[in-house]
Amino acid sequence: MVSSLLIANRGEIACRIIRTARSLGIRTVAVFSDADADAPHVHQADQAVWIGPSPARESYLDGNRVIEAARRTGAEAIHPGYGFLSENADFADACAAAGITFVGPPASAMRAMGGKSTAKAIMADAGVPILPGYHGDGQDDALLSAEADRVGYPIMLKASAGGGGKGMRVVRDAEAFPAALGGARREAVAAFGDDRMLIERYLDHPRHVEVQVFADSHGGCIHLFERDCSIQRRHQKVAEEAPAPDLPPAVREAMGAAAVAAAKAIGYVGAGTVEFLYAPDSGEFFFMEMNTRLQVEHPVTEAVTGVDLVAWQLRIAAGEALPCVQDDIRLDGHAVEVRLYAEDPDAGFLPSTGRLTHFSMPEREVGIRVDSGVDAGSVISVHYDPMIAKIIAHGPDRATALRRLGRALEKTEVAGPATNAAFLRRIVTHPAFAAGAIETGFIEKHTADLLPERRLPGLPTLGAAVAGVLADRAAKAARQAGSSADPWSPWGDAGGWRLNGEGEERIAFRSGEVLLAVTLRYLRDGCILLTSDGIEARLAYRVDDDGMLSLGIDGVWRRVRVALDGLAVTVFDSGEIQRLSLVDPIADADRDAVGGKLVAPMPGRVVALHVAVGDSVKKGVALIVIEAMKMEHTILAPADGAVTGLPFGVGDQVEEGAELVGFESGSPEEDASA
């Protein structure tokens, strides 16, 4: 076993590897970019080395800088985590040339599986079932279009060197093929530096089931059962569980055997995952790809097998044999994981950046594990994947695990950037999910339930927001006065209180573009009469020892959390999250609404322009494409109209809120007749 380990990664996976290394008595070295100078993984490691500017290509993806950091600190091994350099065969070779142990498979195995086309051919020779498709070297656009016609629509375009949903497009007819190919190529180059594509027959309602394999350098190879990763959005996993629900024992056995055969066919060593598409109606399964690294969702396998996969990785990399044989691996209960992202489901899941002004996770709940690489004050940067944490629930059965996970998501509190926490809770508490009716189209099928129409905040939310503002104001007033009185009492704030009679004041919030005016009348009995848009209620509140608000509305009490940061007010109420802004009357008078401008939803880089100044366009036509956080975002025409300006060109960097397209609404025919 090595005595020192450099982790060539960041965020939650770096923290998770450090945790296991520490338990084995291994000294750890973190690497960091400018953006991560104060990140948790930097503080948790025994040493930390700066390796470059914030962009990943100039830091975490620069293998030479990583190896130099290992040399400078005397690290004997490098663990790449997942993403970045984890499946880079050249980096693995460079580690070997430098005399540093690479905690991963041989470079030859990575090369065999790194190109999806090559991988399909190897799997076919090994007797592993594969989907019909095109996996050839020819990459001419016309050739790929002809191959798509041959395979038959619908087809899936995939980046040959890709993974994680990047460079993937479902194409349902020949007319849509050229635009889809262009977008997939651009995304593949941005993510992997390689625009080669492969084509596969697309199955409309399959399940995504993957098998965890482990092999040593002595010929041993086993699997640790499967995970179901069918809950996906844009081909990226949202929730994963182990074992796969309702998987027939014969299919489980055959799939496990196929995964082991796949690993043996390429001389695999270490942890890997063989991914399959499974058709429940026929019982068939087809090889998709092999990930030659540790997976994001590995904690659910650890939960149901009791195995520390990172510890096994380190032991296998040190030349040890597997500690057990296949028959020794047993399943214990059920585990489910969800990925908490900084993204806004109400805005098309756009990634959300900014500082975490409030961060509280349910880490002490029974059966709950939280893997995170951030804390309060951390900044979600535009430079990296916006995952905040993974929340994993384990129980003796699936129903218990889901109940625990639903409860944990109710207690997940993140303010600052928008998150998908409420969306995740709706998934794991959905009746169809509970019944095991899962497939890769689950989110699209149940969109109305999972993404209900955004509604104006109701009375409980307004009451909580008001109580939070008043409590915060009272606490500040008490601190300024040096009072020893209870700072959370409304009597500690002059506010609208009157010595003789009932005082009154107004507070206003914004929800999106809607102004919500609230009138407060302070009653003699200590309650507040709250009036908003003709609705009236008696409000009472207190702040409990744990910082939660106990909120009483017309005699009905509930516990909520209110997080304030400047004018931002976030209400956490039983798993639902409402984001409001407190209106500053002076600033609001000068508020410059974006109106109909087509603006950048986040910082990014322009990668494509589909129009020119003066073009007349129809509603819904693609105008401009920006790339941010490794994903493309297309700006569409909001109505029929004309392009009046294009301030940016391809390759330009844009800031959030920058006007991307000058646009004038109106029918071209109407303009001509005028």
XYZ file of C-alpha atoms in Angstrom, residues 83-597:
515
model
C -14.251 13.037 -15.011
C -11.201 15.167 -15.907
C -8.235 12.775 -16.405
C -9.875 9.611 -15.071
C -10.237 7.924 -18.495
C -7.231 9.502 -20.190
C -4.933 6.692 -21.312
C -2.096 9.094 -22.154
C -2.193 10.415 -18.587
C -2.050 6.865 -17.204
C 1.025 6.215 -19.383
C 2.604 9.466 -18.217
C 2.110 8.444 -14.584
C 3.844 5.130 -15.255
C 6.723 6.894 -17.019
C 7.127 9.147 -13.977
C 7.206 6.157 -11.626
C 3.830 7.070 -10.089
C 1.074 4.517 -9.546
C -2.125 5.350 -11.427
C -5.133 4.205 -9.380
C -7.136 2.898 -12.295
C -7.084 0.344 -15.099
C -4.231 -0.201 -17.566
C -3.977 2.364 -20.356
C -4.632 -0.419 -22.873
C -8.018 -1.146 -21.282
C -8.922 2.535 -21.323
C -8.021 2.792 -24.991
C -10.065 -0.289 -25.807
C -13.154 1.154 -24.116
C -12.420 4.871 -24.664
C -13.627 4.786 -28.247
C -17.199 3.577 -28.288
C -16.794 2.183 -31.804
C -13.828 0.011 -30.802
C -15.598 -1.031 -27.626
C -18.660 -2.263 -29.554
C -16.491 -4.399 -31.810
C -14.642 -5.946 -28.859
C -17.888 -6.672 -27.053
C -19.417 -8.299 -30.113
C -16.371 -10.593 -30.383
C -16.707 -11.435 -26.666
C -20.336 -12.460 -27.125
C -21.789 -9.460 -25.281
C -25.051 -8.335 -26.979
C -24.881 -4.919 -28.711
C -27.435 -2.619 -30.354
C -27.564 -2.249 -34.146
C -25.686 0.870 -35.236
C -22.671 2.422 -36.919
C -19.342 2.465 -35.100
C -16.957 3.029 -38.019
C -14.003 5.357 -38.547
C -15.598 7.250 -41.425
C -16.936 10.536 -40.060
C -18.062 12.458 -43.127
C -21.427 14.129 -42.499
C -22.983 12.560 -45.595
C -21.743 9.099 -44.586
C -23.160 9.450 -41.079
C -26.493 10.600 -42.521
C -26.596 7.557 -44.808
C -25.761 5.253 -41.895
C -28.561 6.783 -39.851
C -30.946 5.996 -42.709
C -29.626 2.424 -42.783
C -29.986 1.857 -39.035
C -33.479 3.372 -39.107
C -34.953 6.228 -37.096
C -35.158 7.041 -34.266
C -31.408 6.934 -33.696
C -29.054 8.123 -30.977
C -25.997 10.189 -31.883
C -23.173 9.732 -29.367
C -19.747 11.239 -28.973
C -17.355 8.349 -29.531
C -15.034 9.581 -26.776
C -17.810 10.820 -24.525
C -19.876 10.124 -21.469
C -22.044 11.905 -18.923
C -24.684 12.865 -21.491
C -22.309 15.201 -23.363
C -22.389 15.130 -27.167
C -25.584 13.064 -27.307
C -28.709 13.704 -29.366
C -31.871 11.704 -30.055
C -32.799 12.179 -33.712
C -36.253 11.079 -34.857
C -36.119 11.861 -38.579
C -33.681 12.670 -41.380
C -34.707 16.319 -41.513
C -33.464 16.922 -37.960
C -30.192 15.028 -38.474
C -27.864 17.828 -39.756
C -28.603 20.262 -36.917
C -28.373 17.491 -34.302
C -25.034 16.315 -35.700
C -23.602 19.841 -35.608
C -24.689 20.397 -32.022
C -23.409 17.006 -30.863
C -20.029 17.584 -32.528
C -19.569 21.015 -30.935
C -20.498 19.696 -27.494
C -18.164 16.700 -27.907
C -15.214 18.927 -28.827
C -15.890 21.217 -25.854
C -16.112 18.300 -23.405
C -13.602 15.788 -24.803
C -11.602 17.493 -27.561
C -12.896 14.873 -30.030
C -15.851 15.265 -32.420
C -16.110 11.667 -33.675
C -19.632 10.245 -33.548
C -21.298 6.862 -33.479
C -24.905 5.959 -34.250
C -27.165 3.500 -32.439
C -30.746 2.387 -32.750
C -32.701 4.331 -30.135
C -35.019 2.425 -27.796
C -37.904 4.585 -26.632
C -38.704 3.111 -23.214
C -35.722 1.106 -21.964
C -34.150 0.974 -18.554
C -30.529 1.887 -17.971
C -28.931 -0.839 -15.848
C -25.207 -0.967 -15.137
C -23.021 -3.542 -13.412
C -20.127 -2.733 -11.080
C -17.119 -4.918 -11.857
C -13.791 -5.283 -10.083
C -10.693 -7.093 -11.340
C -7.189 -7.601 -9.999
C -3.853 -8.148 -11.721
C -3.859 -11.860 -10.779
C -6.735 -12.891 -13.050
C -9.532 -12.406 -10.538
C -12.690 -10.644 -11.722
C -16.094 -10.325 -10.043
C -19.172 -8.121 -10.151
C -20.875 -6.376 -7.248
C -24.373 -6.556 -8.729
C -26.157 -3.827 -10.615
C -27.503 -0.299 -10.324
C -30.558 1.085 -12.077
C -29.845 4.560 -13.489
C -32.988 4.984 -15.584
C -34.094 8.312 -14.098
C -32.341 10.704 -16.444
C -32.711 14.163 -17.890
C -30.963 15.037 -21.141
C -29.215 11.651 -20.881
C -27.657 12.610 -17.564
C -28.435 10.542 -14.493
C -30.606 12.128 -11.809
C -31.311 9.195 -9.456
C -29.669 5.783 -9.109
C -30.479 2.735 -7.025
C -29.147 -0.708 -6.144
C -30.223 -3.332 -6.768
C -32.333 -2.643 -9.876
C -36.022 -3.011 -8.904
C -37.975 -5.922 -10.387
C -35.012 -7.327 -12.292
C -35.646 -11.070 -12.837
C -32.973 -13.241 -11.200
C -32.087 -14.883 -14.527
C -31.496 -11.465 -16.133
C -29.434 -10.323 -13.137
C -27.241 -13.405 -13.422
C -26.831 -13.099 -17.208
C -26.087 -9.382 -17.021
C -23.478 -9.906 -14.306
C -21.815 -12.660 -16.328
C -21.785 -10.447 -19.447
C -20.174 -7.609 -17.489
C -17.423 -9.885 -16.176
C -16.859 -11.224 -19.704
C -16.559 -7.648 -20.966
C -13.933 -6.800 -18.336
C -11.921 -9.951 -19.013
C -12.004 -9.316 -22.776
C -9.847 -6.191 -22.336
C -7.582 -7.376 -19.514
C -9.249 -5.031 -17.063
C -7.829 -4.209 -13.610
C -9.556 -2.115 -10.925
C -13.060 -0.687 -10.626
C -15.203 -0.342 -13.730
C -18.821 -0.185 -14.771
C -20.439 -1.962 -17.707
C -23.605 -0.202 -18.832
C -26.556 -1.895 -20.512
C -29.892 -0.910 -21.987
C -32.539 -3.304 -20.679
C -35.903 -3.936 -22.354
C -38.227 -5.274 -19.603
C -40.879 -6.519 -22.047
C -38.510 -8.888 -23.837
C -35.927 -9.394 -21.108
C -33.181 -8.437 -23.578
C -30.232 -6.245 -22.679
C -27.617 -4.565 -24.870
C -24.128 -3.268 -24.129
C -23.882 0.537 -24.160
C -20.391 1.337 -22.925
C -17.865 0.639 -20.205
C -16.750 3.392 -17.852
C -13.163 2.653 -16.922
C -13.245 4.495 -13.609
C -15.183 4.901 -10.398
C -18.755 6.053 -11.058
C -20.545 9.033 -9.507
C -23.194 6.628 -8.201
C -20.810 4.142 -6.553
C -22.165 4.871 -3.012
C -25.359 2.864 -3.619
C -23.250 -0.209 -4.418
C -21.196 0.397 -1.281
C -24.395 0.655 0.774
C -25.852 -2.694 -0.361
C -22.583 -4.689 -0.395
C -20.728 -3.171 2.557
C -17.633 -2.697 0.369
C -15.510 0.472 0.352
C -14.787 0.628 -3.375
C -12.090 3.288 -3.017
C -10.246 1.132 -0.483
C -10.428 -1.774 -2.931
C -9.082 0.494 -5.688
C -6.077 1.422 -3.583
C -5.362 -2.192 -2.622
C -5.676 -3.466 -6.204
C -3.426 -0.624 -7.437
C -0.846 -1.777 -4.871
C -0.858 -5.242 -6.464
C -3.066 -7.066 -3.983
C -5.555 -9.726 -5.056
C -9.299 -9.290 -4.686
C -10.242 -9.974 -1.056
C -13.121 -12.287 -1.982
C -14.730 -14.373 -4.719
C -18.088 -13.906 -6.435
C -20.077 -16.076 -4.039
C -18.906 -13.957 -1.092
C -20.761 -10.849 -2.383
C -24.235 -10.524 -0.872
C -26.920 -7.878 -1.209
C -28.050 -6.103 1.959
C -31.269 -4.128 1.550
C -31.748 -1.314 -0.931
C -30.094 2.052 -1.582
C -31.122 5.096 -3.628
C -29.024 8.137 -4.545
C -29.997 11.520 -5.959
C -27.745 14.239 -7.331
C -28.291 17.699 -5.899
C -27.436 20.270 -8.568
C -27.229 24.044 -8.664
C -29.783 24.423 -11.417
C -33.241 25.937 -11.807
C -35.929 23.413 -12.831
C -38.402 26.282 -13.317
C -36.090 27.853 -15.911
C -35.436 24.811 -18.059
C -32.810 23.437 -15.652
C -30.352 26.205 -16.438
C -27.264 25.856 -14.229
C -27.217 28.401 -11.418
C -24.027 29.980 -10.138
C -23.137 32.004 -7.064
C -22.246 31.776 -3.397
C -23.981 29.296 -1.078
C -25.381 31.710 1.500
C -27.083 28.939 3.484
C -26.156 25.245 3.400
C -27.629 22.576 5.669
C -27.666 18.870 4.809
C -29.403 15.928 6.584
C -26.169 14.102 7.392
C -27.255 12.833 10.814
C -30.477 11.158 9.687
C -30.725 7.370 10.110
C -29.721 5.532 6.926
C -28.556 8.714 5.166
C -25.144 9.432 3.679
C -24.222 12.795 2.131
C -21.187 13.167 -0.136
C -20.441 16.832 -0.732
C -17.523 19.035 -1.645
C -18.942 22.391 -0.601
C -20.031 24.189 2.538
C -21.692 27.481 3.454
C -19.832 30.248 1.661
C -18.581 28.053 -1.194
C -19.040 29.424 -4.710
C -20.650 27.396 -7.477
C -18.494 28.413 -10.426
C -19.293 28.556 -14.121
C -16.084 26.599 -14.762
C -17.177 23.195 -13.425
C -20.082 20.793 -13.165
C -22.736 22.346 -10.881
C -23.258 19.295 -8.624
C -23.505 20.338 -4.974
C -23.884 16.957 -3.271
C -25.079 13.374 -3.507
C -27.690 12.210 -1.004
C -27.840 8.451 -0.467
C -30.483 6.557 1.528
C -30.165 2.916 2.603
C -32.803 0.716 4.177
C -33.760 -2.931 4.629
C -36.061 -2.607 1.607
C -36.779 -0.173 -1.209
C -39.844 1.382 0.442
C -37.869 2.245 3.583
C -34.980 3.668 1.580
C -37.386 5.887 -0.392
C -39.131 7.140 2.744
C -35.785 8.011 4.310
C -34.635 9.770 1.151
C -37.864 11.764 0.844
C -37.524 12.902 4.450
C -33.849 13.787 3.922
C -34.737 15.932 0.917
C -37.292 17.771 3.043
C -34.403 18.719 5.322
C -32.034 19.741 2.526
C -31.563 23.512 2.630
C -29.471 25.417 0.101
C -29.823 29.141 -0.546
C -27.958 31.308 -3.018
C -28.028 29.492 -6.342
C -31.259 27.748 -7.308
C -31.246 23.952 -6.810
C -33.202 20.899 -7.929
C -33.908 19.717 -4.348
C -37.711 20.051 -4.572
C -37.680 18.392 -8.010
C -35.729 15.431 -6.593
C -38.172 15.057 -3.711
C -41.085 14.954 -6.157
C -39.340 12.145 -8.052
C -38.637 9.885 -5.063
C -42.121 10.430 -3.595
C -43.963 9.958 -6.912
C -46.370 6.973 -6.863
C -45.004 5.610 -10.155
C -41.434 5.731 -8.856
C -42.487 4.054 -5.621
C -44.166 1.319 -7.678
C -40.953 0.709 -9.626
C -42.440 1.899 -12.935
C -39.181 3.451 -14.069
C -37.596 3.909 -17.494
C -35.387 6.462 -19.214
C -38.415 8.549 -20.225
C -39.780 8.751 -16.666
C -39.213 12.497 -16.220
C -40.759 13.399 -19.572
C -43.722 11.103 -18.891
C -44.462 12.684 -15.498
C -43.424 16.273 -16.228
C -46.740 17.727 -15.049
C -46.234 16.206 -11.579
C -42.491 16.747 -11.299
C -42.484 20.280 -12.700
C -45.817 21.813 -11.712
C -46.620 25.266 -13.020
C -44.922 27.948 -11.002
C -47.514 29.543 -8.751
C -47.458 32.699 -6.705
C -46.417 32.095 -3.103
C -49.358 31.230 -0.855
C -50.173 32.509 2.594
C -47.812 30.115 4.459
C -44.864 31.235 2.330
C -45.699 34.918 2.672
C -46.199 34.476 6.412
C -42.843 32.717 6.736
C -41.081 35.389 4.660
C -42.601 38.158 6.777
C -41.695 36.389 10.032
C -38.138 35.803 8.798
C -37.684 39.464 7.887
C -39.114 40.656 11.207
C -37.002 38.219 13.219
C -33.860 39.263 11.370
C -34.685 42.946 11.850
C -35.349 42.415 15.561
C -32.092 40.530 16.034
C -30.094 43.292 14.358
C -31.850 45.976 16.428
C -31.118 44.070 19.639
C -27.437 43.679 18.736
C -27.086 47.363 17.908
C -28.731 48.335 21.193
C -26.617 45.883 23.160
C -29.844 44.474 24.573
C -29.815 41.293 26.597
C -33.489 40.756 25.831
C -34.635 37.932 23.580
C -33.496 39.167 20.141
C -36.172 37.108 18.395
C -39.110 38.736 20.092
C -41.151 41.117 17.919
C -41.071 43.508 20.918
C -37.335 43.977 20.280
C -38.098 45.843 17.052
C -39.785 49.244 16.920
C -41.094 48.439 13.428
C -44.780 49.310 13.255
C -45.446 48.915 16.987
C -47.201 51.714 18.902
C -47.401 52.224 22.661
C -51.059 53.229 22.402
C -53.003 51.591 19.616
C -52.216 49.201 16.789
C -49.294 50.041 14.540
C -49.206 49.231 10.845
C -46.557 48.875 8.150
C -46.135 47.509 4.650
C -43.600 45.018 3.313
C -43.263 44.048 -0.349
C -41.692 41.020 -2.021
C -41.095 40.034 -5.593
C -41.760 36.579 -6.996
C -40.391 36.659 -10.515
C -41.917 39.785 -12.061
C -44.899 39.882 -9.673
C -44.964 42.360 -6.781
C -46.544 41.007 -3.589
C -47.558 43.750 -1.164
C -48.221 42.729 2.448
C -49.830 44.930 5.108
C -49.005 44.167 8.742
C -51.117 45.379 11.653
C -49.559 44.721 15.058
C -52.306 43.592 17.444
C -52.368 44.154 21.209
C -52.184 40.404 21.912
C -48.764 40.142 20.216
C -50.087 38.663 16.982
C -49.861 40.291 13.560
C -52.821 40.732 11.226
C -51.398 40.007 7.780
C -53.284 41.208 4.702
C -52.269 40.541 1.108
C -54.399 40.746 -2.032
C -57.618 40.639 -0.028
C -56.562 37.642 2.113
C -56.365 38.183 5.871
C -54.762 35.983 8.535
C -53.460 36.171 12.100
C -49.726 35.550 12.198
C -47.605 34.523 15.167
C -44.059 33.194 15.221
C -41.099 32.265 17.360
C -37.551 31.200 16.563
C -36.645 27.812 18.029
C -33.254 26.837 19.436
C -32.263 25.154 16.144
C -32.936 28.315 14.160
C -36.184 27.034 12.665
C -39.229 29.293 12.661
C -42.354 27.999 14.368
C -45.018 29.778 12.378
C -48.656 30.097 13.435
C -51.255 31.142 10.847
C -54.823 31.362 12.152
C -53.896 28.992 14.979
C -52.271 26.308 12.787
C -48.552 25.912 13.513
C -45.780 24.597 11.268
C -41.983 24.635 11.330
C -40.136 26.299 8.458
C -36.710 27.731 7.749
C -36.136 31.193 6.322
C -32.696 32.141 4.975
C -31.955 35.804 4.296
C -29.069 37.240 2.328
C -29.415 40.937 1.608
C -32.734 41.287 -0.176
C -32.923 37.566 -1.064
C -35.425 35.577 1.014
C -35.542 31.777 0.710
C -38.301 29.795 2.438
C -37.837 26.053 3.071
C -41.167 24.421 3.893
C -41.536 20.596 3.977
C -39.292 20.052 0.989
C -40.677 22.864 -1.136
C -38.501 25.917 -1.724
C -39.707 29.429 -2.496
C -37.268 32.150 -3.541
C -38.448 35.728 -3.026
C -36.742 39.090 -3.022
C -37.498 41.799 -0.500
C -38.282 45.007 -2.352
C -36.164 48.040 -1.632
C -38.545 50.864 -2.660
C -35.733 53.199 -3.738
C -33.811 50.605 -5.737
C -37.033 49.198 -7.189
C -37.983 52.577 -8.610
C -34.843 52.477 -10.772
C -35.149 48.795 -11.587
C -34.242 48.155 -15.221
C -36.393 45.243 -16.376
C -34.881 43.168 -19.154
C -38.279 43.104 -20.893
C -38.210 41.435 -24.282
C -34.439 41.444 -24.720
